[in-house]
Coordinates of C-alpha atoms in Angstrom, one line a residue:
M1 CA 0.0 0.0 0.0
R2 CA 1.1 3.6 -0.7
V3 CA 0.1 6.8 1.1
D4 CA 0.9 10.2 -0.5
G5 CA 3.1 8.5 -3.1
K6 CA 5.3 6.8 -0.5
A7 CA 5.3 3.1 0.3
E8 CA 4.2 2.1 3.8
G9 CA 6.7 0.5 6.0
P10 CA 6.2 -2.8 7.8
R11 CA 5.1 -1.0 11.0
Q12 CA 2.6 1.1 9.3
S13 CA 1.2 -1.9 7.5
M14 CA 1.0 -3.8 10.7
S15 CA -0.8 -0.7 12.2
W16 CA -3.5 -0.9 9.6
L17 CA -3.8 -4.7 10.1
H18 CA -4.0 -4.3 13.9
T19 CA -6.7 -1.6 13.6
W20 CA -9.1 -3.4 11.2
A21 CA -8.5 -7.0 12.5
S22 CA -9.5 -5.7 15.9
L23 CA -12.5 -3.7 14.8
I24 CA -14.1 -6.2 12.4
L25 CA -14.9 -8.7 15.1
G26 CA -14.1 -6.7 18.2
W27 CA -17.6 -6.7 19.7
L28 CA -17.8 -10.5 19.2
L29 CA -14.4 -10.9 20.8
Y30 CA -15.5 -8.7 23.7
A31 CA -18.5 -11.0 24.3
I32 CA -16.3 -14.0 24.1
F33 CA -13.8 -12.6 26.5
V34 CA -16.6 -11.5 29.0
T35 CA -18.3 -14.8 29.0
G36 CA -15.2 -16.8 28.9
T37 CA -13.8 -14.9 31.9
L38 CA -17.0 -15.5 33.9
S39 CA -16.7 -19.2 32.9
F40 CA -13.7 -19.5 35.1
F41 CA -16.2 -19.5 38.0
Q42 CA -19.2 -21.1 36.3
N43 CA -19.6 -23.5 39.2
E44 CA -20.0 -20.5 41.6
I45 CA -22.6 -18.9 39.2
T46 CA -24.6 -22.1 39.0
V47 CA -24.6 -22.6 42.7
W48 CA -25.9 -19.0 43.3
M49 CA -28.6 -19.5 40.7
K50 CA -29.9 -22.6 42.7
P51 CA -30.9 -21.1 46.1
E52 CA -32.5 -24.3 47.1
L53 CA -28.9 -25.6 47.6
H54 CA -27.7 -22.8 49.8
Q55 CA -28.8 -24.5 52.9
S56 CA -26.1 -27.1 52.7
V57 CA -23.2 -26.2 54.9
P58 CA -20.4 -28.8 54.6
S59 CA -17.9 -29.4 57.4
Q60 CA -14.1 -29.7 57.1
S61 CA -14.2 -33.5 57.3
Q62 CA -14.2 -35.5 54.0
I63 CA -14.8 -38.6 56.1
Q64 CA -18.0 -37.2 57.5
H65 CA -19.2 -36.2 54.0
S66 CA -18.5 -39.6 52.6
Q67 CA -20.3 -41.3 55.5
V68 CA -23.4 -39.1 55.0
A69 CA -23.6 -40.1 51.4
L70 CA -22.9 -43.7 52.1
N71 CA -25.7 -43.9 54.6
Y72 CA -28.1 -42.4 52.0
L73 CA -26.9 -44.9 49.3
Q74 CA -27.0 -47.9 51.6
K75 CA -30.5 -47.1 52.6
N76 CA -32.0 -46.2 49.3
H77 CA -29.8 -47.9 46.6
P78 CA -28.1 -50.9 48.2
D79 CA -28.3 -53.1 45.1
A80 CA -27.0 -50.6 42.5
G81 CA -24.2 -51.6 40.1
S82 CA -22.0 -48.7 41.2
W83 CA -22.1 -45.5 43.3
S84 CA -20.2 -42.3 42.6
I85 CA -19.8 -39.7 45.4
Q86 CA -18.6 -36.2 44.5
L87 CA -17.5 -34.6 47.7
P88 CA -18.0 -30.9 48.6
N89 CA -15.1 -28.6 48.1
S90 CA -14.3 -24.8 47.8
R91 CA -16.4 -24.6 44.7
Q92 CA -19.3 -26.9 45.7
N93 CA -21.2 -26.9 49.0
T94 CA -23.4 -30.0 48.3
T95 CA -22.5 -33.7 48.0
V96 CA -23.6 -35.2 44.7
V97 CA -24.1 -38.9 44.3
N98 CA -24.7 -40.9 41.0
V99 CA -26.3 -44.3 41.0
R100 CA -25.8 -46.8 38.0
G101 CA -27.3 -50.1 37.2
A102 CA -25.2 -53.3 36.9
N103 CA -24.9 -52.9 33.1
E104 CA -23.8 -49.3 33.1
D105 CA -20.2 -48.1 32.9
P106 CA -19.3 -46.8 36.4
R107 CA -16.8 -44.3 34.9
A108 CA -18.9 -42.8 32.1
R109 CA -19.1 -39.1 32.1
R110 CA -22.9 -39.1 31.6
G111 CA -25.8 -41.4 32.6
G112 CA -27.0 -42.8 35.9
Q113 CA -29.3 -41.2 38.4
R114 CA -27.8 -37.9 39.7
I115 CA -28.9 -37.0 43.3
I116 CA -27.9 -33.8 45.2
L117 CA -27.6 -34.2 49.0
D118 CA -27.2 -31.8 51.9
S119 CA -23.5 -32.4 53.0
A120 CA -24.4 -32.2 56.6
T121 CA -27.7 -34.0 56.8
G122 CA -28.0 -36.2 53.8
E123 CA -31.4 -34.7 52.9
V124 CA -32.2 -34.8 49.1
L125 CA -32.2 -31.3 47.7
E126 CA -34.4 -30.5 44.6
A127 CA -32.9 -27.5 42.7
R128 CA -34.7 -25.4 40.1
E129 CA -34.0 -26.0 36.5
T130 CA -31.3 -23.6 35.1
R131 CA -28.3 -23.6 32.9
G132 CA -26.6 -21.4 35.3
G133 CA -23.0 -20.7 34.5
G134 CA -23.0 -23.4 31.8
F135 CA -25.0 -21.1 29.5
L136 CA -22.2 -18.5 29.6
Y137 CA -19.5 -21.2 29.2
R138 CA -21.3 -22.6 26.1
F139 CA -22.0 -19.2 24.7
H140 CA -18.3 -18.4 25.1
F141 CA -17.4 -20.8 22.2
E142 CA -20.7 -21.9 20.6
L143 CA -22.7 -18.7 20.8
Y144 CA -26.5 -19.5 21.0
G145 CA -29.1 -20.5 18.5
L146 CA -26.7 -21.3 15.7
D147 CA -25.6 -24.7 14.3
R148 CA -22.7 -25.9 16.5
I149 CA -20.3 -26.4 13.7
W150 CA -21.0 -22.9 12.2
A151 CA -20.8 -21.2 15.6
R152 CA -17.4 -22.8 16.4
W153 CA -16.2 -21.7 12.9
I154 CA -17.3 -18.1 13.7
V155 CA -15.6 -18.1 17.1
G156 CA -12.5 -19.7 15.5
V157 CA -12.2 -17.0 12.9
A158 CA -12.7 -14.3 15.5
T159 CA -10.0 -16.0 17.7
L160 CA -7.6 -16.1 14.7
L161 CA -8.2 -12.4 14.0
M162 CA -7.5 -11.6 17.7
F163 CA -4.3 -13.6 17.4
V164 CA -3.3 -11.6 14.3
A165 CA -4.3 -8.3 16.3
I166 CA -2.0 -9.2 19.1
I167 CA 1.0 -10.1 17.0
S168 CA 0.5 -7.0 14.8
G169 CA 0.0 -4.9 17.9
I170 CA 3.4 -6.2 19.3
I171 CA 5.1 -5.2 16.0
T172 CA 3.4 -1.8 15.6
H173 CA 4.2 -0.4 19.1
K174 CA 8.1 -0.3 19.2
K175 CA 8.0 1.3 22.6
I176 CA 5.2 -0.8 24.0
F177 CA 7.1 -2.0 27.1
K178 CA 8.2 1.6 27.8
D179 CA 4.7 2.9 27.3
F180 CA 3.5 0.3 29.8
F181 CA 5.0 2.1 32.6
T182 CA 3.6 5.4 31.4
F183 CA 0.1 6.6 31.9
R184 CA -1.0 10.2 31.1
P185 CA -4.5 10.8 32.6
A186 CA -7.0 13.4 31.1
K187 CA -5.0 13.5 27.8
G188 CA -7.8 12.2 25.6
Q189 CA -6.6 9.8 22.9
R190 CA -3.2 9.6 24.6
S191 CA -4.8 8.2 27.9
W192 CA -6.9 5.7 26.0
L193 CA -3.8 4.5 24.1
D194 CA -1.8 4.3 27.4
A195 CA -4.7 2.3 29.0
H196 CA -4.9 0.0 25.9
N197 CA -1.1 -0.6 26.1
A198 CA -1.0 -1.3 29.8
T199 CA -3.8 -3.9 29.8
A200 CA -2.2 -5.5 26.8
V201 CA 1.3 -5.8 28.0
F202 CA 0.6 -6.6 31.7
A203 CA -1.2 -9.9 30.6
L204 CA 0.5 -10.4 27.3
P205 CA 1.6 -14.0 28.1
F206 CA -2.1 -14.7 29.0
H207 CA -3.4 -13.1 25.8
L208 CA -1.1 -15.1 23.6
M209 CA -1.8 -18.3 25.6
I210 CA -5.7 -17.8 25.6
T211 CA -5.8 -17.1 21.9
L212 CA -3.5 -19.9 20.8
S213 CA -5.2 -22.5 23.1
G214 CA -8.6 -21.3 21.8
L215 CA -7.4 -22.2 18.3
L216 CA -6.0 -25.4 19.5
L217 CA -9.3 -26.4 21.3
L218 CA -11.1 -25.6 17.9
L219 CA -8.4 -27.4 15.9
F220 CA -10.5 -30.5 15.1
T221 CA -13.4 -28.2 14.0
L222 CA -11.3 -25.9 11.8
M223 CA -9.0 -28.6 10.5
P224 CA -10.7 -32.0 10.9
W225 CA -9.1 -33.8 8.0
G226 CA -6.1 -35.4 9.6
V227 CA -8.1 -36.9 12.5
E228 CA -10.9 -38.1 10.0
R229 CA -8.2 -39.7 7.9
I230 CA -7.1 -42.0 10.7
Y231 CA -9.8 -42.3 13.2
E232 CA -13.6 -42.9 12.8
N233 CA -14.5 -40.1 15.1
R234 CA -12.8 -37.5 17.3
G235 CA -13.8 -39.5 20.4
A236 CA -11.7 -42.5 19.3
F237 CA -8.8 -40.1 18.7
L238 CA -9.0 -38.5 22.3
Q239 CA -9.5 -42.0 23.7
D240 CA -6.3 -43.1 22.0
Q241 CA -4.3 -40.1 23.2
R242 CA -5.5 -40.6 26.8
Q243 CA -4.6 -44.3 26.6
A244 CA -1.0 -43.3 25.5
L245 CA -0.6 -41.4 28.7
L246 CA -1.6 -44.4 30.9
E247 CA 0.6 -47.3 30.0
T248 CA 1.8 -50.1 32.2
P249 CA 5.6 -50.4 32.4
Q250 CA 5.5 -53.5 30.2
Q251 CA 3.4 -51.6 27.5
A252 CA 5.7 -48.6 27.8
R253 CA 8.7 -51.0 26.9
G254 CA 6.7 -52.5 24.1
E255 CA 6.4 -55.9 25.9
G256 CA 3.3 -58.0 25.5
R257 CA 1.5 -55.8 22.9
G258 CA -0.9 -57.8 20.9
E259 CA -0.6 -60.7 23.4
R260 CA -2.7 -61.8 26.3
P261 CA -1.8 -64.0 29.3
Q262 CA -2.3 -67.6 28.6
G263 CA -5.8 -68.8 29.3
E264 CA -7.4 -65.3 28.9
E265 CA -10.4 -65.3 26.7
R266 CA -11.0 -62.8 24.0
R267 CA -13.7 -60.3 24.8
G268 CA -17.0 -61.5 23.8
E269 CA -15.8 -65.2 23.4
G270 CA -17.9 -67.7 25.2
R271 CA -20.9 -65.6 25.4
G272 CA -24.1 -67.6 25.8
Q273 CA -22.0 -70.7 26.6
R274 CA -21.8 -70.0 30.3
A275 CA -23.5 -67.5 32.5
K276 CA -21.5 -64.8 34.3
P277 CA -21.4 -65.9 38.0
K278 CA -23.2 -63.5 40.3
A279 CA -21.1 -61.8 42.9
Q280 CA -21.7 -62.9 46.4
P281 CA -22.9 -60.4 49.0
A282 CA -20.3 -59.1 51.3
P283 CA -20.0 -56.1 53.7
L284 CA -18.4 -53.0 52.3
A285 CA -15.1 -51.9 53.9
D286 CA -15.0 -48.8 56.2
L287 CA -14.3 -45.7 54.2
A288 CA -12.7 -43.8 57.1
P289 CA -9.2 -45.5 57.0
I290 CA -9.3 -45.6 53.2
I291 CA -9.8 -41.9 53.1
T292 CA -7.2 -41.2 55.7
D293 CA -4.7 -43.3 53.7
A294 CA -5.5 -41.3 50.5
Q295 CA -5.1 -38.0 52.3
K296 CA -1.7 -39.0 53.5
Q297 CA -0.6 -39.8 49.9
W298 CA -2.3 -36.5 48.6
P299 CA -1.5 -34.0 51.3
N300 CA -2.1 -31.0 49.1
N301 CA -4.8 -32.4 46.9
P302 CA -8.1 -33.2 48.4
I303 CA -10.2 -36.1 47.3
G304 CA -12.8 -35.1 44.6
T305 CA -14.7 -38.3 43.9
I306 CA -15.2 -41.7 45.4
T307 CA -16.6 -44.4 43.0
I308 CA -17.6 -47.8 44.5
V309 CA -18.1 -50.5 41.9
A310 CA -20.3 -53.5 42.7
P311 CA -21.0 -52.3 46.3
N312 CA -21.9 -54.7 48.9
T313 CA -20.4 -57.7 47.0
Q314 CA -17.2 -59.7 47.0
K315 CA -16.1 -58.0 43.8
A316 CA -16.5 -54.5 45.2
Q317 CA -13.7 -52.0 44.7
I318 CA -13.3 -48.4 45.9
E319 CA -11.7 -45.9 43.6
L320 CA -10.6 -42.4 44.8
R321 CA -9.8 -39.6 42.5
A322 CA -8.1 -36.4 43.5
L323 CA -9.8 -33.0 43.0
H324 CA -7.0 -31.3 41.1
G325 CA -5.3 -32.6 38.0
E326 CA -1.8 -34.4 38.0
S327 CA -0.3 -31.5 36.2
V328 CA -1.2 -28.9 33.4
A329 CA 1.1 -31.0 31.1
H330 CA -1.3 -34.1 31.5
R331 CA -4.7 -33.0 30.3
N332 CA -7.6 -34.6 32.1
V333 CA -5.4 -36.9 34.0
Y334 CA -6.1 -37.0 37.8
P335 CA -4.3 -39.0 40.6
S336 CA -6.3 -42.0 41.6
L337 CA -6.1 -44.9 44.0
T338 CA -8.0 -48.2 44.1
Y339 CA -8.8 -50.2 47.1
H340 CA -10.4 -53.7 47.7
G341 CA -14.0 -53.1 48.4
V342 CA -14.2 -55.7 51.2
T343 CA -10.7 -55.7 52.9
G344 CA -10.0 -52.1 52.3
A345 CA -6.4 -53.0 51.2
L346 CA -4.7 -50.8 48.5
K347 CA -4.5 -52.7 45.3
T348 CA -1.1 -52.9 43.6
D349 CA -1.1 -50.8 40.6
D350 CA 1.8 -50.7 38.1
T351 CA 0.3 -48.0 35.9
Q352 CA 2.7 -45.2 35.3
L353 CA 2.2 -41.7 33.9
K354 CA 4.0 -41.4 30.6
N355 CA 5.5 -37.9 29.8
P356 CA 3.8 -36.5 26.7
T357 CA 5.7 -35.4 23.5
I358 CA 6.6 -31.7 23.3
P359 CA 3.7 -30.9 20.8
A360 CA 1.3 -32.8 23.1
A361 CA 2.7 -31.1 26.1
I362 CA 2.1 -27.6 24.6
Y363 CA -1.4 -28.6 23.7
N364 CA -2.1 -30.0 27.1
V365 CA -0.6 -27.1 29.0
T366 CA -2.4 -24.3 27.0
T367 CA -5.7 -26.0 26.8
T368 CA -5.8 -26.9 30.4
L369 CA -5.1 -23.5 31.4
H370 CA -7.7 -22.1 28.9
E371 CA -10.4 -24.2 30.5
A372 CA -9.0 -24.0 34.0
R373 CA -9.8 -27.8 34.3
G374 CA -8.6 -29.4 37.5
V375 CA -6.5 -26.3 38.6
D376 CA -6.5 -25.0 42.2
L377 CA -8.1 -21.8 43.3
P378 CA -5.2 -19.4 43.3
L379 CA -4.4 -20.2 39.7
R380 CA -8.1 -19.9 38.8
W381 CA -8.1 -16.4 40.2
I382 CA -4.9 -15.5 38.2
L383 CA -6.7 -16.6 35.1
F384 CA -9.8 -14.7 36.0
F385 CA -8.1 -11.3 36.6
S386 CA -6.1 -11.9 33.4
G387 CA -9.4 -12.5 31.5
I388 CA -10.6 -9.1 33.0
L389 CA -7.4 -7.4 31.7
G390 CA -8.1 -9.0 28.3
T391 CA -11.6 -7.7 28.3
L392 CA -10.4 -4.1 29.2
M393 CA -7.9 -4.5 26.4
I394 CA -10.5 -5.1 23.8
A395 CA -12.9 -2.4 25.2
T396 CA -10.1 0.3 25.4
G397 CA -9.2 -0.5 21.7
L398 CA -12.7 -0.1 20.6
I399 CA -13.2 3.1 22.3
L400 CA -9.8 4.3 21.1
W401 CA -11.0 3.8 17.5
C402 CA -13.8 6.3 18.1
V403 CA -11.7 8.7 20.1
K404 CA -9.0 8.8 17.4
R405 CA -11.5 9.7 14.8
A406 CA -13.7 12.1 16.8
P407 CA -11.8 15.3 15.7
Q408 CA -12.6 14.5 12.1
Q409 CA -16.2 13.9 12.9
Q410 CA -16.3 17.2 14.8
K411 CA -14.6 19.0 12.0
Q412 CA -17.1 17.9 9.4
G413 CA -20.0 18.9 11.8
Y414 CA -21.9 15.6 11.7
K415 CA -21.3 11.8 12.5
S416 CA -20.9 9.5 9.5
L417 CA -23.0 6.3 9.4
G418 CA -20.0 4.2 10.1
Y419 CA -18.8 6.1 13.0
R420 CA -22.3 6.2 14.6
S421 CA -22.6 2.5 14.0
V422 CA -19.4 1.8 16.0
E423 CA -20.6 4.1 18.7
V424 CA -23.9 2.2 19.1
L425 CA -22.2 -1.2 18.8
N426 CA -19.6 -0.1 21.4
I427 CA -22.3 0.7 23.9
T428 CA -24.3 -2.4 23.1
A429 CA -21.3 -4.7 23.7
M430 CA -19.5 -3.0 26.5
I431 CA -22.3 -1.9 28.7
G432 CA -25.1 -4.0 27.2
L433 CA -23.5 -7.3 27.8
P434 CA -23.0 -6.9 31.5
I435 CA -26.6 -5.6 31.8
A436 CA -27.9 -8.6 30.0
C437 CA -25.9 -10.8 32.4
A438 CA -27.6 -9.0 35.3
G439 CA -31.0 -9.5 33.6
Y440 CA -30.2 -13.2 33.3
F441 CA -29.5 -13.4 37.1
Y442 CA -32.7 -11.5 37.9
A443 CA -34.7 -13.8 35.6
N444 CA -33.4 -16.8 37.5
R445 CA -35.3 -15.6 40.6
L446 CA -38.3 -14.0 39.0
I447 CA -39.3 -17.0 36.9
D448 CA -41.4 -19.6 38.7
A449 CA -39.0 -22.2 39.9
N450 CA -41.5 -25.0 39.1
L451 CA -42.1 -23.9 35.5
D452 CA -41.2 -26.2 32.7
K453 CA -38.4 -25.4 30.4
R454 CA -37.6 -22.3 32.5
S455 CA -33.9 -22.4 31.7
S456 CA -34.8 -21.5 28.1
L457 CA -36.9 -18.6 29.4
E458 CA -33.9 -17.3 31.5
I459 CA -31.8 -17.4 28.4
R460 CA -34.5 -15.6 26.4
C461 CA -34.5 -12.9 28.9
F462 CA -30.8 -12.4 28.6
F463 CA -31.1 -11.7 24.8
I464 CA -34.2 -9.6 25.2
V465 CA -32.4 -7.3 27.7
W466 CA -29.3 -7.2 25.4
G467 CA -31.6 -6.3 22.5
L468 CA -33.3 -3.5 24.4
V469 CA -29.9 -2.0 25.3
F470 CA -29.1 -1.9 21.6
I471 CA -32.4 -0.1 20.8
Y472 CA -31.8 2.4 23.6
A473 CA -28.2 3.2 22.4
L474 CA -29.7 3.7 18.9
L475 CA -32.3 6.2 20.0
R476 CA -30.4 8.2 22.7
Q477 CA -27.6 10.6 22.2
H478 CA -24.2 8.9 22.7
R479 CA -23.2 10.6 26.0
Q480 CA -26.6 10.3 27.5
A481 CA -26.8 6.7 26.6
W482 CA -23.4 5.9 28.3
L483 CA -24.5 7.8 31.5
E484 CA -28.0 6.4 31.9
L485 CA -26.9 2.8 31.1
L486 CA -23.9 3.0 33.5
L487 CA -26.4 4.1 36.2
V488 CA -28.7 1.2 35.3
A489 CA -25.8 -1.3 35.5
T490 CA -24.7 0.1 38.9
A491 CA -28.2 -0.2 40.3
L492 CA -28.8 -3.7 38.9
F493 CA -25.5 -5.2 40.3
A494 CA -25.7 -3.3 43.6
F495 CA -29.2 -4.7 44.3
L496 CA -28.4 -8.4 43.3
P497 CA -27.0 -9.6 46.7
I498 CA -30.1 -8.0 48.3
F499 CA -32.4 -9.7 45.8
N500 CA -30.7 -13.0 46.6
L501 CA -31.7 -12.6 50.2
L502 CA -35.3 -11.7 49.3
T503 CA -35.7 -14.7 47.0
G504 CA -34.6 -17.5 49.3
G505 CA -30.8 -17.4 48.8
A506 CA -28.3 -17.4 51.7
P507 CA -27.6 -13.8 52.9
L508 CA -24.0 -12.6 52.6
W509 CA -23.3 -12.6 56.3
T510 CA -24.5 -16.2 56.7
S511 CA -22.5 -17.5 53.8
M512 CA -19.4 -15.7 55.1
A513 CA -19.9 -17.0 58.6
N514 CA -20.3 -20.6 57.3
D515 CA -17.3 -20.3 55.0
L516 CA -19.6 -20.7 52.0
W517 CA -17.4 -18.6 49.7
V518 CA -18.8 -20.3 46.7
I519 CA -22.0 -18.2 47.4
A520 CA -20.4 -15.2 49.1
S521 CA -18.0 -14.5 46.4
F522 CA -20.6 -14.1 43.9
D523 CA -22.4 -11.5 46.1
L524 CA -19.2 -9.6 46.8
A525 CA -18.2 -9.7 43.1
M526 CA -21.6 -8.1 42.3
W527 CA -20.8 -5.2 44.6
V528 CA -17.4 -4.8 43.1
L529 CA -19.0 -4.6 39.7
A530 CA -21.4 -1.9 41.0
V531 CA -18.6 0.1 42.3
L532 CA -16.7 -0.1 39.0
F533 CA -19.8 1.0 37.0
A534 CA -20.4 3.9 39.5
F535 CA -16.8 5.0 39.0
S536 CA -17.2 4.8 35.3
F537 CA -20.3 6.9 35.5
I538 CA -18.5 9.6 37.4
K539 CA -15.6 9.5 34.9
V540 CA -17.9 9.9 31.9
K541 CA -20.0 12.6 33.5
N542 CA -16.9 14.7 34.4
H543 CA -15.4 14.2 30.9
R544 CA -16.0 17.1 28.6
G545 CA -14.4 15.9 25.4
L546 CA -14.4 18.0 22.2
T547 CA -16.3 21.2 21.8
P548 CA -18.8 20.6 19.0
K549 CA -19.0 23.4 16.4
K550 CA -22.2 23.0 14.3
G551 CA -24.8 20.6 12.8
K552 CA -25.9 17.4 14.7
L553 CA -22.8 17.5 16.8
A554 CA -23.9 20.7 18.5
Q555 CA -26.7 18.7 20.1
E556 CA -24.5 16.5 22.2
T557 CA -21.0 16.5 23.7
E558 CA -18.7 13.7 22.8

């Protein structure tokens, strides 16, 4: 490209690429970042949106929780094929049990009868139907109301453009790290650029990781041909990869592959020739010493799940799985121990964890951090605050686009259609999405808890509120729309903790006294957001901007 007869240099070309790659899908990227950041705490959002569960106050003893669940299972489902007990933790205040039949896979991710218990009393709790934080999580990478494949393609293209914008932004700003330590308030465009640079550089490793890992997570959607060439489906590919991480020492050395011990039958052989002997009844081992032994082996990793296969029989076995993953380099691999279900003795297990290849390790580390799957609470908070910085980076960039072009609009005396469109879309995205989220939370409590398909009504309210903000921004003057909607957001988020109390949820002082931070953190976060929106309102109100000269711009202040 040439400007005034002179060829553009690499930095100028990258500046152009950075500007337009950021703007084209900037509003979508903002929505992806906001909902993705909230998804780091989707469990907390879901618990808050089920006030029927707030009465459960777990103790500090995992032995007590397991015994409460076991008493319920022994009384109500003694002949089940398997039991699964998900113990309460810092992000879950209830005990969740899953009961499966004899012919069901006890380790399957789905299926079985899911029952929620009060962690202290064992009382069955019936919660309202809601998608909770899961809706925000799915919207983050599948949007809503679109075909899943097409939605993932759209998000994938947006993620790719953001990756391009980040790389081109690094190249464009030759003093980006120096500018990071410089902030000039009340300097108009310069201040917005300083804020954009600071939020970009401070969490730059996170921004690179989150976009790269987002592309990797969508890899099999965007580039499915390699997997389809070898495997029948993606599930078979993932199972093969997981199996490669969990090889016995003999398999790791290549011994015995394709062979079976002498006398072992092929799977499926002899079916119909002899009936499978029924397991004889036997008392289940005491869980207390088993849990104590596991806690000694995992001193810094609490027990997450207890699975009991063939309970109350001689073939019973008890499997314990840790709450946090083995490491970020081993995706979806959790420490586990297996005990004999009758004697309680630890079974010998020669399974070893195989180190992944370098490409697999990069994939595992980045995608595990992207999803925050199996990570502990401090790392989850670091990812959350980094997500907030990423959201602010996108928001300041979108605002900077308008601020940079405002003098030209003021000079010509009217706003062009393109400029006005960006203004409206900025308001709709940056303030409209938080207001829509608040509307989603209010709808959760206002819609009848016993109504059928109420979760879809909650989601519909989310989009209705978002659409109303767009219409409001379209009809009102730009400055007035910002001020009025910031006031609305402040009021909505400030009142949410009080509304929680009025609609059956645990009050903040009670949840804090009982260490129910899974609930209290949501209420406190809402007040923090209210303060931030109030602060933004004051800043916008005190900002004078450019002095309009004539035409339509004379009717409002930028």
